[in-house]
Amino acid sequence: MSFTQVQRKTPPRLYRSKLFVPGARPQLFEKAAAGPADVVCLDLEDAVAPADKDKARDNIVQGLNEVNWGEKLVTVRINGLDTHFCYRDVLALVEKGGERLDAIMIPKVGTAADVYAIDMLITQASAYVGRKKKVGLEVIIETAMGLANIDAIAAASPRLESLHFGSADYAASQGMRTTNIGGGNADYVMLTDAEEGKARARHWNDLWHFPLFRMCQAARANGLVPIDGPFGDYSDADGFRVQASRTAILGCEGKWAIHPNQVALANEIYTPPPKEVARAEAILVAMKEAQEKGLGAVALNGVLVDAASIRQAQVIVEQMAMIREKAG
Ligand code: COA
Ligand code: MG
């Protein structure tokens, strides 16, 4: 390990599914609170029309104070720093949202200074009302500038908890020629070499691999949790499953759900599969026995395991322990 230690900035908790609920539809708040999502995000930004922003803000303040959110992480997505809604969102949430507000999500962050500015507002408003609980920050990386500045953004505030990737806004910002939200694109392919008598195969490539990988890396290097963003076609369970499985393997701890029918899918996919849990547990047992015998590396079912395997296995076992605890 480096002499520089990376500490996780949040206590371990479940982020498998983050259900978005438009602030202009307060009748959905109770449903979201009673459902199985690990995280609920009340939205003031793109799911709310400009004419409804003030009403949505009032609804959310009321919902934060009155709805029983149980054990859920409760966050609110504010409007971007380029709008005049933004500062009013922050002040209303921190001054009137009560102690149940866990975190504020900032969309379209472009520079570390964006995070600094919101941190400053939260800090001032928190002091004014004497808030006891620290309000966390969640950042959406969804612009070319945000991705270019991601390392500085990820280190911009002690309030930061998680980074999220938003594919639709990212694609628009980069001028990508695609209109889907987080899925594949039939024209983003490679052709296999021509071989006599054989048709050339078209292999679909993943448009989102680089930004997602980069986000996972920047998040972990700064002790933050990486979370995959939306998958727009909420009637395509198979498409959601594949996209989510990929990011679960890359290191994301969860994914947004833009409709309740994506929540159970996310909870399932960001739960380590039983086969992996069993293997991780077996690795920890094998390594404990090995260490008792003074050995650093041993074979488990014909495969090398060593100290790095312990760290890999611990990630899975600790995640599973939280999930078992929540399931009772
Ligand atoms: N939270 C809680 N409950 C929700 C919900 C949500 N986001 N979206 C839908 N529901 C409920 C509906 O009220 C309905 O409940 P019922 O069976 O008791 O009547 C049920 O789930 C099925 O809803 P459905 O009719 O399929 O959806 P809809 O047409 O009402 O809404 C969306 C579809 C996509 C507009 C809606 O899910 C939504 O607004 N999602 C969030 C979008 C968002 O915030 N985007 C920003 C982030 S990308
Ligand atoms: Mg967006």
Coordinates of C-alpha atoms and ligand atoms in Angstrom, one line a residue:
M1 CA 0.0 0.0 0.0
S2 CA 1.0 3.6 -0.4
F3 CA 1.9 5.6 2.7
T4 CA -1.1 7.7 1.7
Q5 CA -4.2 5.9 3.0
V6 CA -7.6 6.3 1.3
Q7 CA -10.4 6.3 3.8
R8 CA -13.9 5.6 2.7
K9 CA -15.8 8.9 3.3
T10 CA -19.1 7.3 4.2
P11 CA -20.0 4.6 6.7
P12 CA -20.6 1.4 4.7
R13 CA -24.2 1.4 3.6
L14 CA -26.3 0.1 0.8
Y15 CA -26.6 2.0 -2.5
R16 CA -27.9 -0.7 -4.8
S17 CA -30.9 1.2 -6.0
K18 CA -31.5 4.9 -6.1
L19 CA -35.1 5.7 -7.0
F20 CA -35.8 9.1 -8.6
V21 CA -39.0 10.8 -7.7
P22 CA -40.0 14.1 -9.4
G23 CA -40.6 16.8 -6.8
A24 CA -43.7 17.9 -8.6
R25 CA -45.3 14.5 -7.9
P26 CA -45.5 14.5 -4.1
Q27 CA -48.2 11.7 -4.3
L28 CA -45.3 9.4 -5.2
F29 CA -43.2 10.2 -2.1
E30 CA -45.0 7.8 0.3
K31 CA -44.8 5.0 -2.3
A32 CA -41.1 5.5 -2.8
A33 CA -40.6 5.6 1.0
A34 CA -42.5 2.3 1.4
G35 CA -40.7 0.6 -1.5
P36 CA -37.5 -1.5 -1.5
A37 CA -35.1 1.1 -2.9
D38 CA -31.9 1.6 -0.8
V39 CA -31.8 5.3 -1.7
V40 CA -34.5 7.8 -2.7
C41 CA -33.6 10.9 -4.7
L42 CA -36.3 13.6 -4.8
D43 CA -35.7 15.6 -7.9
L44 CA -35.8 19.3 -8.5
E45 CA -33.8 19.3 -11.7
D46 CA -34.7 17.7 -15.1
A47 CA -37.8 15.8 -14.0
V48 CA -39.4 19.1 -13.0
A49 CA -40.7 21.7 -15.5
P50 CA -39.4 25.3 -15.0
A51 CA -42.8 26.6 -14.0
D52 CA -43.1 23.9 -11.3
K53 CA -39.7 24.5 -9.6
D54 CA -41.0 26.6 -6.7
K55 CA -43.9 24.2 -6.0
A56 CA -41.6 21.2 -6.3
R57 CA -39.2 22.7 -3.8
D58 CA -42.0 23.3 -1.3
N59 CA -43.3 19.7 -1.8
I60 CA -39.8 18.3 -1.1
V61 CA -39.3 20.4 2.0
Q62 CA -42.7 19.1 3.3
G63 CA -42.0 15.5 2.3
L64 CA -38.6 15.6 4.1
N65 CA -40.3 16.7 7.2
E66 CA -43.5 14.6 7.1
V67 CA -42.9 11.3 5.3
N68 CA -41.5 8.3 7.2
W69 CA -38.4 7.5 5.1
G70 CA -37.4 4.6 7.4
E71 CA -33.8 3.5 7.0
K72 CA -33.4 4.9 3.5
L73 CA -30.7 7.3 2.4
V74 CA -32.7 10.4 1.4
T75 CA -31.1 12.8 -1.1
V76 CA -32.4 15.7 -3.2
R77 CA -31.1 16.6 -6.6
I78 CA -30.9 20.4 -6.9
N79 CA -30.8 22.5 -10.1
G80 CA -27.5 23.3 -11.7
L81 CA -25.2 26.2 -10.8
D82 CA -26.0 27.9 -14.0
T83 CA -29.6 28.5 -12.9
H84 CA -31.2 30.9 -10.4
F85 CA -33.1 28.0 -8.8
C86 CA -29.8 26.5 -7.5
Y87 CA -29.1 28.8 -4.4
R88 CA -32.8 28.8 -3.5
D89 CA -32.9 25.0 -3.6
V90 CA -29.9 24.7 -1.3
L91 CA -31.2 27.3 1.2
A92 CA -34.7 25.8 1.4
L93 CA -33.4 22.3 1.9
V94 CA -30.8 23.1 4.5
E95 CA -32.8 25.7 6.4
K96 CA -36.2 24.0 6.2
G97 CA -35.7 20.4 5.2
G98 CA -35.0 19.2 8.7
E99 CA -32.5 16.6 9.9
R100 CA -33.8 13.8 7.7
L101 CA -32.1 15.2 4.6
D102 CA -29.0 13.1 4.2
A103 CA -27.4 14.5 1.1
I104 CA -27.7 17.0 -1.8
M105 CA -27.0 15.9 -5.3
I106 CA -25.4 18.4 -7.6
P107 CA -26.0 17.9 -11.3
K108 CA -23.6 18.7 -14.2
V109 CA -20.6 19.5 -12.0
G110 CA -17.9 20.9 -14.2
T111 CA -15.1 22.0 -11.9
A112 CA -14.1 21.6 -8.2
A113 CA -15.2 25.2 -7.6
D114 CA -18.8 24.1 -8.3
V115 CA -18.7 21.7 -5.4
Y116 CA -16.9 24.3 -3.3
A117 CA -19.6 26.9 -3.9
I118 CA -22.4 24.5 -2.8
D119 CA -20.4 23.4 0.2
M120 CA -20.1 27.0 1.2
L121 CA -23.8 27.6 0.9
I122 CA -24.6 24.4 2.9
T123 CA -22.1 25.3 5.6
Q124 CA -23.5 28.8 6.1
A125 CA -27.1 27.7 6.0
S126 CA -26.4 24.8 8.4
A127 CA -24.7 27.2 10.9
Y128 CA -27.6 29.6 10.7
V129 CA -30.2 27.0 11.6
G130 CA -27.9 25.0 13.9
R131 CA -28.2 21.8 11.9
K132 CA -26.8 18.8 13.8
K133 CA -26.3 16.3 11.0
K134 CA -23.8 17.0 8.3
V135 CA -25.4 17.2 4.8
G136 CA -23.5 15.1 2.4
L137 CA -22.8 15.8 -1.3
E138 CA -23.3 13.6 -4.3
V139 CA -22.0 14.7 -7.7
I140 CA -23.2 13.8 -11.2
I141 CA -20.4 13.6 -13.8
E142 CA -22.4 14.2 -17.0
T143 CA -20.4 16.7 -19.0
A144 CA -17.1 16.6 -20.9
M145 CA -15.8 19.3 -18.5
G146 CA -16.8 17.3 -15.5
L147 CA -15.1 14.2 -16.7
A148 CA -11.9 16.1 -17.7
N149 CA -11.8 17.6 -14.1
I150 CA -13.0 14.5 -12.3
D151 CA -10.0 14.0 -10.0
A152 CA -10.2 17.6 -8.7
I153 CA -13.9 17.3 -8.3
A154 CA -13.6 14.1 -6.3
A155 CA -11.3 15.8 -3.9
A156 CA -13.3 19.1 -3.7
S157 CA -15.1 18.8 -0.3
P158 CA -15.2 16.8 2.9
R159 CA -18.9 16.5 2.3
L160 CA -18.5 14.4 -0.8
E161 CA -19.9 10.9 -0.6
S162 CA -20.5 9.5 -4.1
L163 CA -20.0 10.1 -7.8
H164 CA -22.7 9.3 -10.4
F165 CA -22.5 9.0 -14.1
G166 CA -25.2 10.5 -16.2
S167 CA -25.1 9.1 -19.8
A168 CA -27.7 11.3 -21.5
D169 CA -26.3 14.7 -20.5
Y170 CA -22.8 13.4 -21.0
A171 CA -23.5 12.3 -24.6
A172 CA -25.1 15.7 -25.3
S173 CA -22.2 17.5 -23.8
Q174 CA -19.6 15.6 -25.8
G175 CA -21.6 15.8 -29.1
M176 CA -22.0 12.0 -29.2
R177 CA -24.4 10.9 -31.9
T178 CA -26.7 8.8 -29.9
T179 CA -30.1 9.5 -28.2
N180 CA -30.4 6.5 -25.9
I181 CA -29.9 6.7 -22.2
G182 CA -27.3 4.2 -21.1
G183 CA -27.8 1.4 -23.6
G184 CA -26.1 0.1 -26.7
N185 CA -25.8 1.6 -30.1
A186 CA -26.0 -0.6 -33.2
D187 CA -23.6 1.6 -35.2
Y188 CA -20.8 1.7 -32.5
V189 CA -19.3 -1.6 -33.7
M190 CA -16.1 -3.3 -34.9
L191 CA -16.0 -5.7 -37.8
T192 CA -14.1 -9.0 -37.5
D193 CA -11.4 -9.5 -40.2
A194 CA -12.6 -10.8 -43.5
E195 CA -12.1 -14.5 -43.8
E196 CA -12.8 -16.6 -46.9
G197 CA -16.2 -18.2 -46.8
K198 CA -17.2 -16.5 -43.5
A199 CA -19.5 -13.6 -42.9
R200 CA -17.8 -10.7 -41.0
A201 CA -19.3 -10.4 -37.5
R202 CA -20.3 -7.0 -36.0
H203 CA -19.3 -6.7 -32.4
W204 CA -21.2 -4.1 -30.4
N205 CA -18.9 -1.9 -28.3
D206 CA -19.8 -0.2 -25.0
L207 CA -20.1 3.5 -25.5
W208 CA -20.0 4.1 -21.8
H209 CA -17.1 2.1 -20.7
F210 CA -14.5 4.8 -20.5
P211 CA -16.4 7.4 -18.5
L212 CA -17.8 4.7 -16.1
F213 CA -14.3 3.2 -15.6
R214 CA -12.8 6.7 -15.1
M215 CA -15.5 7.6 -12.6
C216 CA -15.0 4.4 -10.6
Q217 CA -11.3 5.0 -10.5
A218 CA -11.6 8.7 -9.4
A219 CA -14.2 7.8 -6.8
R220 CA -12.2 5.0 -5.2
A221 CA -9.0 7.0 -5.2
N222 CA -10.8 9.6 -3.1
G223 CA -12.8 7.3 -0.8
L224 CA -16.1 7.9 -2.6
V225 CA -18.7 5.5 -3.8
P226 CA -19.2 5.2 -7.6
I227 CA -22.8 4.8 -8.7
D228 CA -24.1 4.1 -12.3
G229 CA -26.8 6.5 -13.6
P230 CA -30.0 5.9 -15.5
F231 CA -31.1 3.3 -18.0
G232 CA -33.8 5.1 -19.9
D233 CA -35.8 2.2 -21.4
Y234 CA -37.6 1.0 -18.3
S235 CA -39.5 -1.6 -20.1
D236 CA -36.3 -3.3 -21.2
A237 CA -35.3 -5.4 -18.1
D238 CA -32.7 -7.4 -20.0
G239 CA -31.0 -4.2 -21.2
F240 CA -31.0 -2.9 -17.6
R241 CA -29.6 -6.2 -16.3
V242 CA -26.7 -6.2 -18.7
Q243 CA -25.7 -2.6 -18.2
A244 CA -26.0 -2.9 -14.4
S245 CA -24.0 -6.2 -14.3
R246 CA -21.2 -4.5 -16.2
T247 CA -20.9 -1.6 -13.8
A248 CA -21.3 -3.9 -10.8
I249 CA -18.3 -5.7 -12.0
L250 CA -16.4 -2.4 -12.6
G251 CA -17.0 -1.3 -9.0
C252 CA -20.2 0.6 -8.9
E253 CA -22.2 -0.1 -5.8
G254 CA -25.6 0.6 -7.4
K255 CA -27.6 2.3 -10.1
W256 CA -30.4 4.8 -10.5
A257 CA -33.9 3.6 -11.0
I258 CA -36.0 5.9 -13.0
H259 CA -39.1 3.8 -12.5
P260 CA -40.0 1.5 -9.6
N261 CA -39.8 -1.6 -11.8
Q262 CA -36.0 -1.0 -12.0
V263 CA -35.5 -1.1 -8.2
A264 CA -35.8 -4.9 -7.6
L265 CA -33.5 -5.5 -10.6
A266 CA -30.9 -3.1 -9.2
N267 CA -31.1 -4.7 -5.7
E268 CA -30.6 -8.1 -7.3
I269 CA -27.8 -7.2 -9.6
Y270 CA -25.7 -5.2 -7.1
T271 CA -26.0 -8.0 -4.6
P272 CA -23.0 -10.3 -5.2
P273 CA -24.1 -13.6 -6.8
P274 CA -24.2 -16.6 -4.3
K275 CA -21.4 -18.3 -6.2
E276 CA -19.1 -15.3 -5.8
V277 CA -20.0 -15.0 -2.1
A278 CA -19.2 -18.7 -1.5
R279 CA -15.9 -18.4 -3.3
A280 CA -15.0 -15.2 -1.3
E281 CA -15.8 -16.9 2.0
A282 CA -13.8 -19.9 0.9
I283 CA -10.8 -17.7 0.1
L284 CA -10.9 -16.0 3.5
V285 CA -11.0 -19.5 5.2
A286 CA -8.2 -20.8 3.0
M287 CA -6.0 -17.7 3.6
K288 CA -6.6 -17.9 7.4
E289 CA -5.4 -21.5 7.4
A290 CA -2.5 -20.6 5.1
Q291 CA -1.4 -17.7 7.4
E292 CA -1.6 -20.0 10.5
K293 CA 0.8 -22.3 8.7
G294 CA 3.1 -19.3 7.8
L295 CA 2.2 -19.5 4.1
G296 CA 1.6 -16.3 1.9
A297 CA 0.0 -18.0 -1.1
V298 CA -1.9 -21.2 -1.5
A299 CA -4.0 -23.0 -4.1
L300 CA -7.8 -23.1 -3.8
N301 CA -9.4 -25.5 -6.3
G302 CA -6.3 -25.2 -8.5
V303 CA -6.3 -21.4 -8.5
L304 CA -3.7 -19.1 -6.8
V305 CA -4.9 -17.1 -3.8
D306 CA -2.8 -14.7 -1.8
A307 CA -3.0 -11.5 0.2
A308 CA -4.6 -9.6 -2.7
S309 CA -7.3 -12.3 -2.8
I310 CA -8.1 -11.5 0.8
R311 CA -8.7 -7.9 -0.1
Q312 CA -10.9 -8.8 -3.1
A313 CA -12.9 -11.3 -1.0
Q314 CA -13.4 -8.9 1.8
V315 CA -15.1 -6.4 -0.6
I316 CA -17.7 -9.1 -1.4
V317 CA -18.1 -10.5 2.1
E318 CA -18.6 -7.0 3.7
Q319 CA -21.1 -6.0 1.0
M320 CA -23.0 -9.2 1.6
A321 CA -23.0 -8.7 5.4
M322 CA -24.8 -5.4 4.9
I323 CA -27.4 -6.9 2.6
R324 CA -28.0 -9.8 5.0
E325 CA -28.4 -7.3 7.9
K326 CA -31.0 -5.3 5.9
A327 CA -32.9 -8.4 4.9
G328 CA -32.9 -9.4 8.6
Ligands
COA1 N1 -41.5 6.8 -7.6 C1 -42.5 6.1 -6.9 N2 -43.5 5.6 -7.5 C2 -43.6 5.7 -8.8 C3 -42.7 6.4 -9.6 C4 -41.5 6.9 -8.9 N3 -40.6 7.6 -9.5 N4 -43.0 6.3 -10.9 C5 -44.1 5.6 -10.9 N5 -44.5 5.2 -9.7 C6 -45.7 4.5 -9.4 C7 -47.0 5.0 -10.0 O1 -47.6 5.9 -9.2 C8 -47.8 3.7 -10.2 O2 -48.3 3.4 -8.9 P1 -49.7 2.6 -8.8 O3 -49.5 1.2 -9.4 O4 -50.0 2.6 -7.3 O5 -50.7 3.4 -9.6 C9 -46.7 2.7 -10.5 O6 -45.5 3.2 -9.9 C10 -46.5 2.4 -12.0 O7 -46.3 3.7 -12.6 P2 -46.4 3.9 -14.2 O8 -47.9 4.2 -14.5 O9 -45.8 2.8 -14.9 O10 -45.5 5.2 -14.3 P3 -46.0 6.7 -14.7 O11 -46.5 6.7 -16.1 O12 -46.9 7.2 -13.6 O13 -44.6 7.4 -14.6 C11 -42.3 8.0 -15.2 C12 -43.5 7.0 -15.4 C13 -41.1 7.5 -15.9 C14 -42.8 9.4 -15.7 C15 -42.1 8.1 -13.7 O14 -41.7 6.8 -13.2 C16 -41.0 9.0 -13.2 O15 -41.3 10.2 -13.1 N6 -39.8 8.6 -12.9 C17 -38.7 9.4 -12.4 C18 -38.2 10.3 -13.5 C19 -37.1 11.1 -13.0 O16 -37.0 11.5 -11.9 N7 -36.1 11.4 -13.9 C20 -34.9 12.1 -13.5 C21 -33.8 11.3 -13.3 S1 -33.1 10.6 -14.8
MG2 MG -28.7 14.9 -16.3

